[in-house]
Short mmCIF file of C-alpha atoms and ligand atoms in Angstrom, two decimals:
data_model
loop_
_atom_site.label_atom_id
_atom_site.label_comp_id
_atom_site.label_asym_id
_atom_site.label_seq_id
_atom_site.Cartn_x
_atom_site.Cartn_y
_atom_site.Cartn_z
CA MET A 1 73.83 143.10 58.16
CA ARG A 2 76.19 145.93 57.29
CA GLY A 3 76.21 148.79 59.80
CA ALA A 4 76.44 152.43 58.81
CA PHE A 5 79.50 154.53 58.08
CA LEU A 6 79.35 158.20 59.09
CA SER A 7 82.09 160.81 58.89
CA PHE A 8 82.53 164.26 60.40
CA GLU A 9 84.47 166.71 58.25
CA GLY A 10 85.49 170.34 58.40
CA ILE A 11 88.35 172.76 58.81
CA GLU A 12 90.24 173.16 62.09
CA GLY A 13 88.26 174.23 65.15
CA THR A 14 84.80 173.11 64.06
CA GLY A 15 84.32 170.79 67.06
CA LYS A 16 84.20 167.52 65.13
CA SER A 17 85.37 165.33 67.99
CA THR A 18 82.99 166.99 70.47
CA GLN A 19 80.08 166.39 68.11
CA SER A 20 81.18 162.85 67.34
CA GLY A 21 81.30 162.09 71.10
CA LEU A 22 77.84 163.57 71.70
CA LEU A 23 76.38 161.67 68.76
CA ALA A 24 77.97 158.42 69.94
CA ASP A 25 76.42 158.88 73.42
CA PHE A 26 73.03 159.59 71.88
CA LEU A 27 73.13 156.61 69.50
CA ARG A 28 74.24 154.26 72.30
CA SER A 29 71.34 155.51 74.43
CA GLN A 30 69.10 154.40 71.56
CA GLY A 31 70.57 150.90 71.66
CA HIS A 32 73.00 151.15 68.72
CA ARG A 33 76.48 149.69 68.80
CA VAL A 34 78.87 152.51 67.94
CA VAL A 35 82.58 152.68 67.16
CA ARG A 36 84.25 156.09 67.36
CA THR A 37 87.47 156.64 65.49
CA ALA A 38 89.52 159.36 63.77
CA GLU A 39 91.95 159.98 60.93
CA PRO A 40 94.81 159.95 60.62
CA GLY A 41 94.74 157.30 63.34
CA GLY A 42 92.55 154.52 64.66
CA THR A 43 95.25 151.83 64.63
CA PRO A 44 98.79 151.64 66.07
CA ILE A 45 100.37 151.89 62.61
CA SER A 46 98.10 154.76 61.56
CA LEU A 47 98.92 156.61 64.79
CA LYS A 48 102.63 156.33 64.03
CA ILE A 49 101.95 157.77 60.58
CA ARG A 50 99.92 160.54 62.25
CA GLU A 51 102.89 161.50 64.40
CA LEU A 52 105.06 161.73 61.32
CA LEU A 53 102.47 163.81 59.47
CA LEU A 54 101.67 166.30 62.18
CA SER A 55 105.04 166.70 63.88
CA LEU A 56 106.64 170.13 63.59
CA ASP A 57 109.86 168.20 62.82
CA SER A 58 108.32 167.20 59.47
CA LYS A 59 108.49 170.74 58.07
CA GLY A 60 110.35 169.59 54.95
CA MET A 61 107.72 167.01 53.97
CA ASP A 62 106.88 167.02 50.27
CA HIS A 63 103.18 167.42 49.43
CA VAL A 64 103.15 164.09 47.60
CA THR A 65 104.75 162.34 50.59
CA GLU A 66 102.01 163.87 52.70
CA LEU A 67 99.31 162.62 50.33
CA LEU A 68 100.76 159.11 50.30
CA LEU A 69 101.01 158.98 54.09
CA TYR A 70 97.38 160.03 54.64
CA ASN A 71 96.36 157.28 52.24
CA ALA A 72 98.67 154.75 53.91
CA ALA A 73 97.15 155.50 57.31
CA ARG A 74 93.68 155.09 55.78
CA VAL A 75 94.44 151.64 54.34
CA GLN A 76 95.25 150.34 57.83
CA HIS A 77 92.29 152.15 59.34
CA ILE A 78 89.81 150.56 56.93
CA LYS A 79 91.37 147.12 57.25
CA GLU A 80 91.67 147.02 61.03
CA VAL A 81 88.75 149.13 62.22
CA ILE A 82 86.21 150.37 59.69
CA ALA A 83 85.55 147.27 57.60
CA PRO A 84 85.39 144.79 60.51
CA SER A 85 83.09 147.10 62.52
CA LEU A 86 80.72 147.56 59.59
CA ALA A 87 80.71 143.81 58.99
CA ARG A 88 79.61 143.32 62.61
CA GLY A 89 76.68 145.66 61.96
CA GLU A 90 78.07 148.55 64.03
CA ILE A 91 77.76 152.26 63.35
CA VAL A 92 81.19 153.74 62.65
CA LEU A 93 81.73 157.44 63.40
CA THR A 94 85.00 158.79 62.11
CA ASP A 95 86.49 162.25 62.50
CA ARG A 96 87.70 162.81 58.93
CA PHE A 97 87.99 160.45 55.96
CA CYS A 98 88.70 160.85 52.25
CA ASP A 99 86.97 164.25 51.89
CA SER A 100 89.75 165.69 54.08
CA THR A 101 92.34 164.45 51.60
CA CYS A 102 90.51 166.05 48.73
CA ALA A 103 90.10 169.34 50.64
CA TYR A 104 93.58 169.59 52.25
CA GLN A 105 95.88 167.91 49.73
CA GLY A 106 93.75 168.78 46.70
CA TYR A 107 92.43 172.29 47.30
CA GLY A 108 94.90 173.25 50.05
CA ARG A 109 98.15 171.92 48.57
CA GLY A 110 97.05 172.12 44.95
CA ILE A 111 97.64 168.46 44.03
CA ASP A 112 95.78 167.47 40.88
CA ARG A 113 92.36 165.93 41.51
CA GLN A 114 93.12 163.03 39.18
CA VAL A 115 96.14 162.10 41.31
CA ILE A 116 94.05 162.33 44.49
CA ASP A 117 91.33 160.13 42.95
CA ALA A 118 93.78 157.57 41.56
CA LEU A 119 95.37 157.08 44.98
CA ASP A 120 91.96 156.98 46.62
CA ALA A 121 91.01 154.15 44.29
CA VAL A 122 94.11 152.21 45.38
CA ALA A 123 93.77 152.96 49.11
CA THR A 124 90.01 152.71 49.61
CA GLY A 125 88.57 151.30 46.39
CA CYS A 126 86.68 154.64 46.26
CA MET A 127 84.91 153.79 49.52
CA ARG A 128 82.70 156.63 50.77
CA PRO A 129 80.86 157.15 54.04
CA ASP A 130 77.10 156.61 53.83
CA LEU A 131 76.62 160.03 55.40
CA THR A 132 79.02 162.90 55.97
CA LEU A 133 78.40 165.78 58.37
CA LEU A 134 80.41 168.76 57.22
CA LEU A 135 80.76 171.19 60.12
CA ASP A 136 81.33 174.68 58.82
CA ILE A 137 82.73 177.82 60.38
CA ASP A 138 84.72 180.79 59.15
CA VAL A 139 88.47 180.21 59.15
CA GLU A 140 89.37 182.95 61.64
CA THR A 141 86.96 181.63 64.27
CA GLY A 142 88.02 178.02 63.70
CA LEU A 143 91.73 178.81 64.07
CA ARG A 144 91.06 180.95 67.13
CA ARG A 145 89.14 178.10 68.79
CA ASN A 146 92.01 175.74 68.04
CA LYS A 147 94.54 178.12 69.51
CA GLU A 148 92.47 178.32 72.68
CA MET A 149 92.83 174.54 72.93
CA ASN A 150 96.61 174.92 72.48
CA LYS A 151 96.57 172.87 69.31
CA ASN A 152 99.41 173.62 66.97
CA ASP A 153 100.50 170.89 64.61
CA ARG A 154 102.16 171.16 61.23
CA LEU A 155 98.97 171.73 59.22
CA GLU A 156 97.32 174.06 61.68
CA LEU A 157 100.30 176.37 61.37
CA GLU A 158 99.66 176.91 57.65
CA ASP A 159 98.57 180.45 56.74
CA ILE A 160 94.98 181.69 56.55
CA ALA A 161 94.93 181.45 52.73
CA PHE A 162 95.64 177.70 52.96
CA HIS A 163 92.75 177.16 55.36
CA GLN A 164 90.47 179.32 53.17
CA ARG A 165 91.24 177.08 50.19
CA VAL A 166 90.49 174.02 52.31
CA ARG A 167 87.13 175.49 53.39
CA THR A 168 86.23 176.38 49.80
CA GLY A 169 87.23 172.84 48.84
CA PHE A 170 84.89 171.33 51.41
CA HIS A 171 82.04 173.51 50.09
CA GLU A 172 82.67 172.39 46.51
CA ILE A 173 82.95 168.73 47.50
CA ALA A 174 79.65 169.03 49.41
CA ALA A 175 77.91 170.78 46.51
CA ALA A 176 78.87 167.89 44.22
CA GLU A 177 77.35 165.27 46.57
CA PRO A 178 74.44 166.92 48.40
CA GLU A 179 72.78 163.61 49.21
CA ARG A 180 75.77 162.24 51.10
CA ILE A 181 77.28 165.42 52.52
CA ARG A 182 75.19 167.64 54.79
CA VAL A 183 76.57 171.04 55.76
CA ILE A 184 75.93 172.25 59.31
CA SER A 185 76.97 175.68 60.54
CA CYS A 186 78.75 175.40 63.86
CA ALA A 187 78.79 179.08 64.67
CA GLU A 188 76.08 178.45 67.28
CA SER A 189 76.33 176.59 70.60
CA VAL A 190 77.58 173.00 70.92
CA GLU A 191 74.04 171.97 71.95
CA SER A 192 72.34 173.48 68.91
CA VAL A 193 74.88 171.89 66.56
CA HIS A 194 74.27 168.56 68.31
CA GLU A 195 70.51 168.94 67.76
CA ALA A 196 71.07 169.59 64.05
CA VAL A 197 73.41 166.59 63.77
CA LYS A 198 70.95 164.37 65.62
CA ASP A 199 68.02 165.35 63.37
CA ILE A 200 69.97 164.49 60.24
CA VAL A 201 71.32 161.21 61.60
CA VAL A 202 68.00 160.01 63.02
CA ALA A 203 66.28 160.65 59.67
CA PHE A 204 69.11 158.91 57.83
CA LEU A 205 69.03 155.79 60.04
CA LYS A 206 65.26 155.60 59.80
CA GLN A 207 65.41 155.74 56.02
CA ARG A 208 68.06 153.01 56.03
CA ASN A 209 66.18 150.89 58.55
CA VAL A 210 69.22 150.77 60.84
P1 TMP B 301 92.97 166.70 63.55
O1 TMP B 301 93.03 165.41 64.26
O2 TMP B 301 93.19 167.89 64.38
O3 TMP B 301 91.79 166.82 62.68
O4 TMP B 301 94.31 166.73 62.67
C1 TMP B 301 94.45 166.11 61.47
C2 TMP B 301 95.10 167.06 60.52
O5 TMP B 301 95.40 166.36 59.33
C3 TMP B 301 94.21 168.24 60.15
O6 TMP B 301 95.01 169.39 60.00
C4 TMP B 301 93.68 167.85 58.79
C5 TMP B 301 94.80 167.02 58.22
N1 TMP B 301 94.38 165.99 57.24
C6 TMP B 301 94.77 166.11 55.93
O7 TMP B 301 95.44 167.08 55.57
N2 TMP B 301 94.42 165.14 55.04
C7 TMP B 301 93.70 164.04 55.41
O8 TMP B 301 93.40 163.17 54.57
C8 TMP B 301 93.29 163.92 56.79
C9 TMP B 301 92.51 162.72 57.23
C10 TMP B 301 93.65 164.92 57.67
#
């Protein structure tokens, strides 16, 4: 039996990894087998690519190089982690997947959607999560939260306008696929966001008989 593939998406500072951790704990308490992972990353090769992508030393990176590297990291991630876990019937929770590429490299960097989609077809075979939880917050608050955590990698240091385009991108991507992508405001407390996430996921798993 195939498991279920869930992604968390959103701009910087939305608390994706916190929510993914809380959801994993909850699902395990209900007897599910859960694998938590994140992009770019999840495998040794993908983590090396992550370093290259996010290092402040990579300032001169071309936008197309960036797009190719996110896709390269994803190929390994699917092959080594996502596909085998799903085949074992596990629930996979990933922080970020292909919607991030569309939002950051497409809307943020301005790379043509057809190019994004063509590479996605090569890298993932147009694989999509079964359910995506898009955590939403205004850009200023998100970046402030990140700063408080002392996060500053190459993409986080982009200007506000870049992050606004990314947020708009996420909204448009979600509007095009309302069944798969559920938008959750994370302006409220961690606990109330967790409750909203839980409600959506429990209903989804029930419907899927997982
Ligand atoms: P994070 O682990 O803090 O989310 O860092 C990952 C960064 O990489 C974040 O700034 C979003 C960015 N990113 C892309 O630009 N494209 C992608 O496809 C993915 C997965 C992440």
